[in-house]
mmCIF file of C-alpha atoms in Angstrom:
data_model
loop_
_atom_site.group_PDB
_atom_site.id
_atom_site.type_symbol
_atom_site.label_atom_id
_atom_site.label_comp_id
_atom_site.label_asym_id
_atom_site.label_seq_id
_atom_site.Cartn_x
_atom_site.Cartn_y
_atom_site.Cartn_z
ATOM 1 C CA MET A 1 57.044 -54.027 -62.010
ATOM 2 C CA ALA A 2 60.110 -52.695 -63.832
ATOM 3 C CA SER A 3 63.348 -53.565 -62.089
ATOM 4 C CA GLN A 4 66.017 -50.929 -61.654
ATOM 5 C CA ASP A 5 68.118 -52.928 -64.209
ATOM 6 C CA GLN A 6 65.272 -52.734 -66.745
ATOM 7 C CA VAL A 7 64.898 -48.909 -66.291
ATOM 8 C CA ARG A 8 68.609 -48.418 -66.582
ATOM 9 C CA GLN A 9 68.655 -50.494 -69.809
ATOM 10 C CA TYR A 10 65.659 -48.524 -71.065
ATOM 11 C CA LEU A 11 67.477 -45.208 -70.613
ATOM 12 C CA ALA A 12 70.761 -46.622 -71.999
ATOM 13 C CA TYR A 13 69.014 -47.676 -75.263
ATOM 14 C CA TRP A 14 67.306 -44.341 -75.716
ATOM 15 C CA PHE A 15 70.514 -42.524 -74.865
ATOM 16 C CA GLN A 16 72.201 -44.395 -77.748
ATOM 17 C CA LEU A 17 69.627 -42.815 -80.043
ATOM 18 C CA GLY A 18 70.251 -39.321 -78.706
ATOM 19 C CA LYS A 19 67.223 -39.007 -76.292
ATOM 20 C CA LYS A 20 67.915 -36.945 -73.190
ATOM 21 C CA VAL A 21 66.744 -37.292 -69.684
ATOM 22 C CA LEU A 22 65.360 -34.107 -68.284
ATOM 23 C CA ILE A 23 65.920 -33.611 -64.520
ATOM 24 C CA LYS A 24 64.846 -31.094 -61.878
ATOM 25 C CA ASN A 25 61.533 -30.671 -63.508
ATOM 26 C CA GLY A 26 62.986 -30.136 -67.010
ATOM 27 C CA GLN A 27 65.578 -27.500 -65.930
ATOM 28 C CA THR A 28 68.674 -29.753 -66.863
ATOM 29 C CA ALA A 29 69.076 -32.144 -69.741
ATOM 30 C CA LEU A 30 71.418 -35.176 -69.439
ATOM 31 C CA LEU A 31 72.820 -37.239 -72.314
ATOM 32 C CA PRO A 32 75.866 -39.273 -71.288
ATOM 33 C CA GLN A 33 78.366 -40.184 -74.165
ATOM 34 C CA PRO A 34 79.538 -42.849 -74.546
ATOM 35 C CA VAL A 35 76.859 -45.068 -72.963
ATOM 36 C CA ILE A 36 78.769 -48.352 -73.156
ATOM 37 C CA ARG A 37 82.455 -48.866 -72.708
ATOM 38 C CA GLY A 38 83.551 -52.383 -73.375
ATOM 39 C CA ASP A 39 81.455 -54.953 -71.417
ATOM 40 C CA ARG A 40 79.802 -52.407 -69.078
ATOM 41 C CA TYR A 41 78.046 -49.082 -68.963
ATOM 42 C CA SER A 42 80.371 -46.107 -69.088
ATOM 43 C CA ALA A 43 81.515 -44.016 -66.181
ATOM 44 C CA GLU A 44 79.469 -41.111 -67.807
ATOM 45 C CA PHE A 45 76.386 -43.263 -67.919
ATOM 46 C CA GLU A 46 76.827 -44.389 -64.329
ATOM 47 C CA GLU A 47 77.271 -40.852 -63.138
ATOM 48 C CA CYS A 48 74.107 -39.795 -65.015
ATOM 49 C CA TRP A 49 72.192 -42.638 -63.426
ATOM 50 C CA GLN A 50 73.275 -41.484 -59.973
ATOM 51 C CA GLN A 51 72.035 -38.006 -60.727
ATOM 52 C CA ILE A 52 68.715 -39.475 -61.970
ATOM 53 C CA VAL A 53 68.049 -41.550 -58.895
ATOM 54 C CA SER A 54 69.254 -38.849 -56.504
ATOM 55 C CA PRO A 55 66.401 -37.206 -54.435
ATOM 56 C CA ASP A 56 67.719 -33.740 -55.431
ATOM 57 C CA SER A 57 66.842 -34.324 -59.091
ATOM 58 C CA LYS A 58 63.063 -34.160 -58.442
ATOM 59 C CA ASP A 59 60.946 -35.431 -61.332
ATOM 60 C CA CYS A 60 63.191 -37.064 -64.098
ATOM 61 C CA TYR A 61 61.822 -38.221 -67.321
ATOM 62 C CA LEU A 62 62.968 -39.356 -70.797
ATOM 63 C CA GLU A 63 62.574 -36.648 -73.347
ATOM 64 C CA GLY A 64 59.326 -37.169 -75.205
ATOM 65 C CA THR A 65 57.680 -39.140 -72.517
ATOM 66 C CA HIS A 66 55.417 -38.227 -69.460
ATOM 67 C CA GLN A 67 56.367 -40.918 -67.024
ATOM 68 C CA THR A 68 58.927 -40.043 -64.429
ATOM 69 C CA ILE A 69 61.768 -42.399 -63.634
ATOM 70 C CA ALA A 70 60.374 -42.784 -60.044
ATOM 71 C CA GLU A 71 57.055 -43.815 -61.602
ATOM 72 C CA LEU A 72 58.765 -46.383 -63.795
ATOM 73 C CA LEU A 73 60.543 -47.810 -60.638
ATOM 74 C CA SER A 74 57.062 -48.249 -58.967
ATOM 75 C CA PRO A 75 54.936 -51.460 -59.233
ATOM 76 C CA SER A 76 52.614 -49.805 -61.638
ATOM 77 C CA TRP A 77 54.856 -50.032 -64.637
ATOM 78 C CA GLU A 78 56.777 -52.581 -66.770
ATOM 79 C CA ILE A 79 59.242 -52.142 -69.594
ATOM 80 C CA ASP A 80 58.354 -53.967 -72.805
ATOM 81 C CA PRO A 81 59.348 -53.713 -76.508
ATOM 82 C CA CYS A 82 57.579 -51.290 -78.658
ATOM 83 C CA ALA A 83 55.331 -53.011 -81.287
ATOM 84 C CA ARG A 84 56.666 -50.495 -84.023
ATOM 85 C CA CYS A 85 60.412 -50.293 -83.282
ATOM 86 C CA ALA A 86 61.163 -52.934 -80.671
ATOM 87 C CA MET A 87 62.840 -50.390 -78.358
ATOM 88 C CA PRO A 88 62.054 -50.629 -74.697
ATOM 89 C CA VAL A 89 59.060 -48.552 -73.630
ATOM 90 C CA PRO A 90 57.099 -48.073 -70.437
ATOM 91 C CA VAL A 91 53.779 -49.970 -70.146
ATOM 92 C CA PRO A 92 51.366 -49.580 -67.291
ATOM 93 C CA ASN A 93 50.299 -52.788 -65.416
ATOM 94 C CA MET A 94 46.693 -51.759 -65.723
ATOM 95 C CA GLY A 95 44.986 -49.404 -67.974
ATOM 96 C CA MET A 96 45.805 -48.220 -71.507
ATOM 97 C CA PRO A 97 49.328 -48.051 -72.719
ATOM 98 C CA ALA A 98 50.661 -44.715 -74.045
ATOM 99 C CA LEU A 99 49.671 -44.037 -77.579
ATOM 100 C CA THR A 100 53.164 -43.162 -78.818
ATOM 101 C CA CYS A 101 56.639 -44.477 -78.374
ATOM 102 C CA PRO A 102 59.522 -42.208 -77.578
ATOM 103 C CA CYS A 103 60.640 -42.849 -81.059
ATOM 104 C CA VAL A 104 57.761 -40.884 -82.545
ATOM 105 C CA ASP A 105 59.861 -37.652 -82.905
ATOM 106 C CA LEU A 106 62.926 -39.505 -84.386
ATOM 107 C CA PRO A 107 62.273 -39.150 -88.173
ATOM 108 C CA THR A 108 64.710 -41.913 -89.176
ATOM 109 C CA TRP A 109 63.746 -44.465 -86.602
ATOM 110 C CA PRO A 110 63.334 -47.393 -86.926
ATOM 111 C CA ASP A 111 66.465 -47.761 -89.180
ATOM 112 C CA THR A 112 67.256 -51.301 -89.776
ATOM 113 C CA ALA A 113 70.392 -50.388 -91.684
ATOM 114 C CA MET A 114 72.239 -49.119 -88.608
ATOM 115 C CA PRO A 115 73.265 -50.948 -85.517
ATOM 116 C CA GLN A 116 70.553 -51.148 -82.955
ATOM 117 C CA PRO A 117 70.998 -49.975 -79.443
ATOM 118 C CA ARG A 118 72.177 -52.536 -77.082
ATOM 119 C CA ALA A 119 73.174 -53.380 -73.508
ATOM 120 C CA PRO A 120 76.704 -54.045 -72.601
ATOM 121 C CA ILE A 121 78.035 -57.569 -73.501
ATOM 122 C CA SER A 122 80.658 -59.562 -71.819
ATOM 123 C CA THR A 123 82.632 -61.204 -74.612
ATOM 124 C CA GLN A 124 84.017 -63.781 -72.268
ATOM 125 C CA SER A 125 80.605 -64.926 -71.006
ATOM 126 C CA GLN A 126 79.272 -65.076 -74.525
ATOM 127 C CA LEU A 127 82.186 -67.295 -75.705
ATOM 128 C CA ILE A 128 81.624 -69.497 -72.721
ATOM 129 C CA GLN A 129 77.992 -69.895 -73.539
ATOM 130 C CA ILE A 130 78.826 -70.775 -77.242
ATOM 131 C CA ARG A 131 81.382 -73.310 -75.894
ATOM 132 C CA ASP A 132 78.797 -74.856 -73.633
ATOM 133 C CA ARG A 133 76.209 -75.162 -76.399
ATOM 134 C CA LEU A 134 78.834 -76.785 -78.685
ATOM 135 C CA MET A 135 79.804 -79.235 -75.967
ATOM 136 C CA GLN A 136 76.146 -80.144 -75.412
ATOM 137 C CA ALA A 137 75.624 -80.648 -79.081
ATOM 138 C CA GLY A 138 78.836 -82.919 -79.219
ATOM 139 C CA LYS A 139 77.551 -85.042 -76.277
ATOM 140 C CA ARG A 140 74.113 -85.479 -77.985
ATOM 141 C CA ALA A 141 75.868 -86.505 -81.221
ATOM 142 C CA ASN A 142 78.004 -89.010 -79.300
ATOM 143 C CA THR A 143 74.973 -90.443 -77.596
ATOM 144 C CA LYS A 144 73.117 -90.922 -80.774
ATOM 145 C CA ALA A 145 76.171 -92.537 -82.482
ATOM 146 C CA GLU A 146 76.367 -95.088 -79.586
ATOM 147 C CA GLU A 147 72.863 -96.051 -80.043
#
């Protein structure tokens, strides 16, 4: 089952490549910009997400796909990396996966020369993780030196 956070990240990645979400059965297209601001999703993205999960939005889906966001949030779907481009794609728990990735209509994708879409990153927590790894490596080195 895809969690709400996985579906949000799935949409955020595709928004960064210019894909839109169609809401109200395709009547309205949403593409928040920017998607990320600092270490969190932007206010524009959060507002878009609220519209997507609103019952008034009816069937919402990512441009170029057939699965609705409501379906992705059900136990029948998971979000996994695409074998071709490594972007997140919906995969059914049972049955055959979709034959195409949402990147199929992006002529220049995958493009390894440009920065890849990403989730928000907390610089502080990343630095803490690096510090902790260095401290662990130092402790292991000291233990071996004492032996």
